[in-house]
Amino acid sequence: MNVAFYEKVWMWAAGILIAAFLTTVVVGVAGSGMQPPSHVETIDPTAVEQDPRFAQPGVTVHERGVTVVVVGSMYAFTPNEIRVPANRPVTFRLTSRDVTHGFQIVGTNGNTMVVPGYVSQFTTTFREPGEYLIVCNEYCGIGHHMMHAVINVEAGSP
Ligand SMILES: [Cu+2]
């Protein structure tokens, strides 16, 4: 079969691009521990405060790890200061009272959408103590750019 030179060049270029795209997926899954959401739990967004799962947002330390319950609303996270221990699994459970928000722990792989009507959940472990910024990364309205919170990761036991 006789393939023209430029056609060969484009076939190789397309093949290299496909390989590069697949590599980003493999690196994301195997290297950075990223995963698609696997947790489907619903909630009435008009009655978040009355729901026992979200009535008292905050940090709970238990034997197997730490659970952080966070409510997103225009334009704040409740609580907006979170203290967790380093080197222990921290499970975040989030929901929204109004519109879709984002919850991104800057500089880590902790990142989820916060969708009204649903409970978002992910677990991560902070290896490095320090202060981490949380930002809303889904445009949610006029005050979106001010919507943030802070996690203080403390060395040693909480
Ligand atoms: Cu927001």
mmCIF file of C-alpha atoms and ligand atoms in Angstrom:
data_model
loop_
_atom_site.group_PDB
_atom_site.id
_atom_site.type_symbol
_atom_site.label_atom_id
_atom_site.label_comp_id
_atom_site.label_asym_id
_atom_site.label_seq_id
_atom_site.Cartn_x
_atom_site.Cartn_y
_atom_site.Cartn_z
ATOM 1 C CA MET A 1 0.000 0.000 0.000
ATOM 2 C CA ASN A 2 1.343 3.367 -0.969
ATOM 3 C CA VAL A 3 0.575 6.129 1.550
ATOM 4 C CA ALA A 4 1.528 9.669 0.697
ATOM 5 C CA PHE A 5 4.178 11.313 2.899
ATOM 6 C CA TYR A 6 1.905 14.028 4.327
ATOM 7 C CA GLU A 7 -0.810 11.497 5.043
ATOM 8 C CA LYS A 8 1.718 9.452 7.030
ATOM 9 C CA VAL A 9 2.742 12.566 8.969
ATOM 10 C CA TRP A 10 -0.897 13.321 9.892
ATOM 11 C CA MET A 11 -1.605 9.689 10.813
ATOM 12 C CA TRP A 12 1.402 9.676 13.156
ATOM 13 C CA ALA A 13 0.412 13.062 14.607
ATOM 14 C CA ALA A 14 -3.139 11.812 15.280
ATOM 15 C CA GLY A 15 -1.789 8.605 16.817
ATOM 16 C CA ILE A 16 0.567 10.538 19.103
ATOM 17 C CA LEU A 17 -2.284 12.827 20.229
ATOM 18 C CA ILE A 18 -4.523 9.854 21.049
ATOM 19 C CA ALA A 19 -1.690 8.264 23.037
ATOM 20 C CA ALA A 20 -1.108 11.562 24.870
ATOM 21 C CA PHE A 21 -4.795 11.899 25.797
ATOM 22 C CA LEU A 22 -4.955 8.327 27.073
ATOM 23 C CA THR A 23 -1.762 8.957 29.077
ATOM 24 C CA THR A 24 -3.380 11.923 30.873
ATOM 25 C CA VAL A 25 -6.268 9.665 31.932
ATOM 26 C CA VAL A 26 -3.919 6.942 33.178
ATOM 27 C CA VAL A 27 -1.698 9.440 35.012
ATOM 28 C CA GLY A 28 -4.776 11.070 36.581
ATOM 29 C CA VAL A 29 -6.156 7.770 37.841
ATOM 30 C CA ALA A 30 -2.959 5.942 38.801
ATOM 31 C CA GLY A 31 -0.706 8.859 39.660
ATOM 32 C CA SER A 32 -2.988 11.475 41.219
ATOM 33 C CA GLY A 33 -5.719 9.204 42.574
ATOM 34 C CA MET A 34 -8.519 11.019 40.734
ATOM 35 C CA GLN A 35 -11.799 9.211 40.393
ATOM 36 C CA PRO A 36 -15.298 9.907 39.125
ATOM 37 C CA PRO A 37 -17.991 10.471 41.737
ATOM 38 C CA SER A 38 -19.296 7.148 42.988
ATOM 39 C CA HIS A 39 -21.601 8.350 45.700
ATOM 40 C CA VAL A 40 -25.271 9.129 45.049
ATOM 41 C CA GLU A 41 -27.180 10.445 48.044
ATOM 42 C CA THR A 42 -30.019 12.923 47.818
ATOM 43 C CA ILE A 43 -31.327 15.612 50.158
ATOM 44 C CA ASP A 44 -34.119 18.199 50.112
ATOM 45 C CA PRO A 45 -32.246 21.457 49.352
ATOM 46 C CA THR A 46 -35.017 23.553 50.955
ATOM 47 C CA ALA A 47 -34.668 21.726 54.280
ATOM 48 C CA VAL A 48 -30.916 21.290 54.708
ATOM 49 C CA GLU A 49 -30.939 22.838 58.213
ATOM 50 C CA GLN A 50 -33.636 20.405 59.359
ATOM 51 C CA ASP A 51 -31.872 17.373 57.934
ATOM 52 C CA PRO A 52 -30.018 15.509 60.713
ATOM 53 C CA ARG A 53 -27.089 14.856 58.353
ATOM 54 C CA PHE A 54 -26.476 18.590 57.863
ATOM 55 C CA ALA A 55 -28.140 20.220 60.889
ATOM 56 C CA GLN A 56 -24.752 20.723 62.560
ATOM 57 C CA PRO A 57 -22.019 21.340 60.001
ATOM 58 C CA GLY A 58 -18.505 20.901 61.300
ATOM 59 C CA VAL A 59 -15.761 18.411 62.099
ATOM 60 C CA THR A 60 -16.339 15.061 63.815
ATOM 61 C CA VAL A 61 -13.342 12.955 64.845
ATOM 62 C CA HIS A 62 -13.966 9.251 65.174
ATOM 63 C CA GLU A 63 -11.911 6.073 65.381
ATOM 64 C CA ARG A 64 -11.508 5.447 61.681
ATOM 65 C CA GLY A 65 -10.925 9.033 60.630
ATOM 66 C CA VAL A 66 -12.502 12.433 60.448
ATOM 67 C CA THR A 67 -15.771 13.573 58.902
ATOM 68 C CA VAL A 68 -16.269 17.174 57.820
ATOM 69 C CA VAL A 69 -19.828 18.273 57.059
ATOM 70 C CA VAL A 70 -20.023 21.452 54.973
ATOM 71 C CA VAL A 71 -22.994 23.405 53.616
ATOM 72 C CA GLY A 72 -22.449 25.657 50.625
ATOM 73 C CA SER A 73 -24.671 28.649 49.979
ATOM 74 C CA MET A 74 -24.381 31.983 48.238
ATOM 75 C CA TYR A 75 -21.641 33.055 49.062
ATOM 76 C CA ALA A 76 -20.092 31.090 51.877
ATOM 77 C CA PHE A 77 -19.170 27.689 53.162
ATOM 78 C CA THR A 78 -20.409 26.713 56.629
ATOM 79 C CA PRO A 79 -18.141 26.254 58.498
ATOM 80 C CA ASN A 80 -15.564 28.509 56.863
ATOM 81 C CA GLU A 81 -12.729 27.477 59.174
ATOM 82 C CA ILE A 82 -12.022 23.767 59.406
ATOM 83 C CA ARG A 83 -9.398 22.097 61.598
ATOM 84 C CA VAL A 84 -8.357 18.530 60.819
ATOM 85 C CA PRO A 85 -5.402 16.352 61.798
ATOM 86 C CA ALA A 86 -2.688 15.422 59.322
ATOM 87 C CA ASN A 87 -2.170 11.843 58.142
ATOM 88 C CA ARG A 88 -5.705 10.659 58.874
ATOM 89 C CA PRO A 89 -8.402 10.046 56.282
ATOM 90 C CA VAL A 90 -10.770 13.019 56.120
ATOM 91 C CA THR A 91 -14.187 12.470 54.578
ATOM 92 C CA PHE A 92 -15.907 15.597 53.305
ATOM 93 C CA ARG A 93 -19.708 15.558 53.024
ATOM 94 C CA LEU A 94 -21.168 18.544 51.236
ATOM 95 C CA THR A 95 -24.433 19.879 49.956
ATOM 96 C CA SER A 96 -25.850 23.185 48.755
ATOM 97 C CA ARG A 97 -28.890 25.137 49.941
ATOM 98 C CA ASP A 98 -29.297 27.099 46.726
ATOM 99 C CA VAL A 99 -27.304 26.793 43.506
ATOM 100 C CA THR A 100 -24.428 24.648 42.311
ATOM 101 C CA HIS A 101 -21.128 25.509 43.953
ATOM 102 C CA GLY A 102 -17.643 24.075 43.727
ATOM 103 C CA PHE A 103 -15.406 22.920 46.556
ATOM 104 C CA GLN A 104 -11.759 22.878 45.630
ATOM 105 C CA ILE A 105 -8.976 22.445 48.152
ATOM 106 C CA VAL A 106 -6.252 24.373 46.376
ATOM 107 C CA GLY A 107 -3.037 22.447 45.806
ATOM 108 C CA THR A 108 -4.595 19.024 46.502
ATOM 109 C CA ASN A 109 -6.750 16.577 44.552
ATOM 110 C CA GLY A 110 -9.742 17.451 46.800
ATOM 111 C CA ASN A 111 -12.292 18.903 44.409
ATOM 112 C CA THR A 112 -16.009 18.311 43.947
ATOM 113 C CA MET A 113 -19.152 19.988 42.728
ATOM 114 C CA VAL A 114 -21.678 20.881 45.419
ATOM 115 C CA VAL A 115 -25.077 20.379 43.833
ATOM 116 C CA PRO A 116 -28.413 21.252 45.476
ATOM 117 C CA GLY A 117 -30.417 18.097 46.074
ATOM 118 C CA TYR A 118 -27.355 15.884 46.338
ATOM 119 C CA VAL A 119 -24.745 15.018 48.924
ATOM 120 C CA SER A 120 -21.206 15.104 47.547
ATOM 121 C CA GLN A 121 -18.654 13.020 49.361
ATOM 122 C CA PHE A 122 -14.950 12.365 49.021
ATOM 123 C CA THR A 123 -12.151 11.213 51.254
ATOM 124 C CA THR A 124 -8.615 12.538 51.246
ATOM 125 C CA THR A 125 -5.620 12.508 53.568
ATOM 126 C CA PHE A 126 -3.522 15.598 54.225
ATOM 127 C CA ARG A 127 0.137 14.626 54.508
ATOM 128 C CA GLU A 128 1.457 18.138 55.061
ATOM 129 C CA PRO A 129 0.283 20.231 58.016
ATOM 130 C CA GLY A 130 -0.518 23.817 57.185
ATOM 131 C CA GLU A 131 -3.226 26.120 55.954
ATOM 132 C CA TYR A 132 -5.139 25.148 52.824
ATOM 133 C CA LEU A 133 -7.424 27.456 50.907
ATOM 134 C CA ILE A 134 -10.822 26.239 49.719
ATOM 135 C CA VAL A 135 -12.441 28.068 46.838
ATOM 136 C CA CYS A 136 -15.749 27.804 45.031
ATOM 137 C CA ASN A 137 -14.856 26.933 41.447
ATOM 138 C CA GLU A 138 -18.360 26.928 39.963
ATOM 139 C CA TYR A 139 -19.693 30.383 39.148
ATOM 140 C CA CYS A 140 -22.594 30.846 41.562
ATOM 141 C CA GLY A 141 -23.462 34.521 41.367
ATOM 142 C CA ILE A 142 -22.268 38.063 42.021
ATOM 143 C CA GLY A 143 -20.329 37.121 45.176
ATOM 144 C CA HIS A 144 -18.718 34.003 43.741
ATOM 145 C CA HIS A 145 -15.178 35.395 43.896
ATOM 146 C CA MET A 146 -15.489 35.929 47.664
ATOM 147 C CA MET A 147 -16.712 32.403 48.410
ATOM 148 C CA HIS A 148 -13.905 30.626 50.209
ATOM 149 C CA ALA A 149 -12.934 28.794 53.380
ATOM 150 C CA VAL A 150 -9.772 27.607 55.099
ATOM 151 C CA ILE A 151 -8.598 24.236 56.337
ATOM 152 C CA ASN A 152 -5.981 24.128 59.051
ATOM 153 C CA VAL A 153 -4.232 20.780 58.976
ATOM 154 C CA GLU A 154 -2.592 20.186 62.321
ATOM 155 C CA ALA A 155 0.313 17.866 63.015
ATOM 156 C CA GLY A 156 -0.239 15.305 65.766
ATOM 157 C CA SER A 157 -3.578 14.281 67.203
ATOM 158 C CA PRO A 158 -6.478 16.768 67.165
HETATM 159 CU CU CU B 1 -20.242 29.348 45.084
#
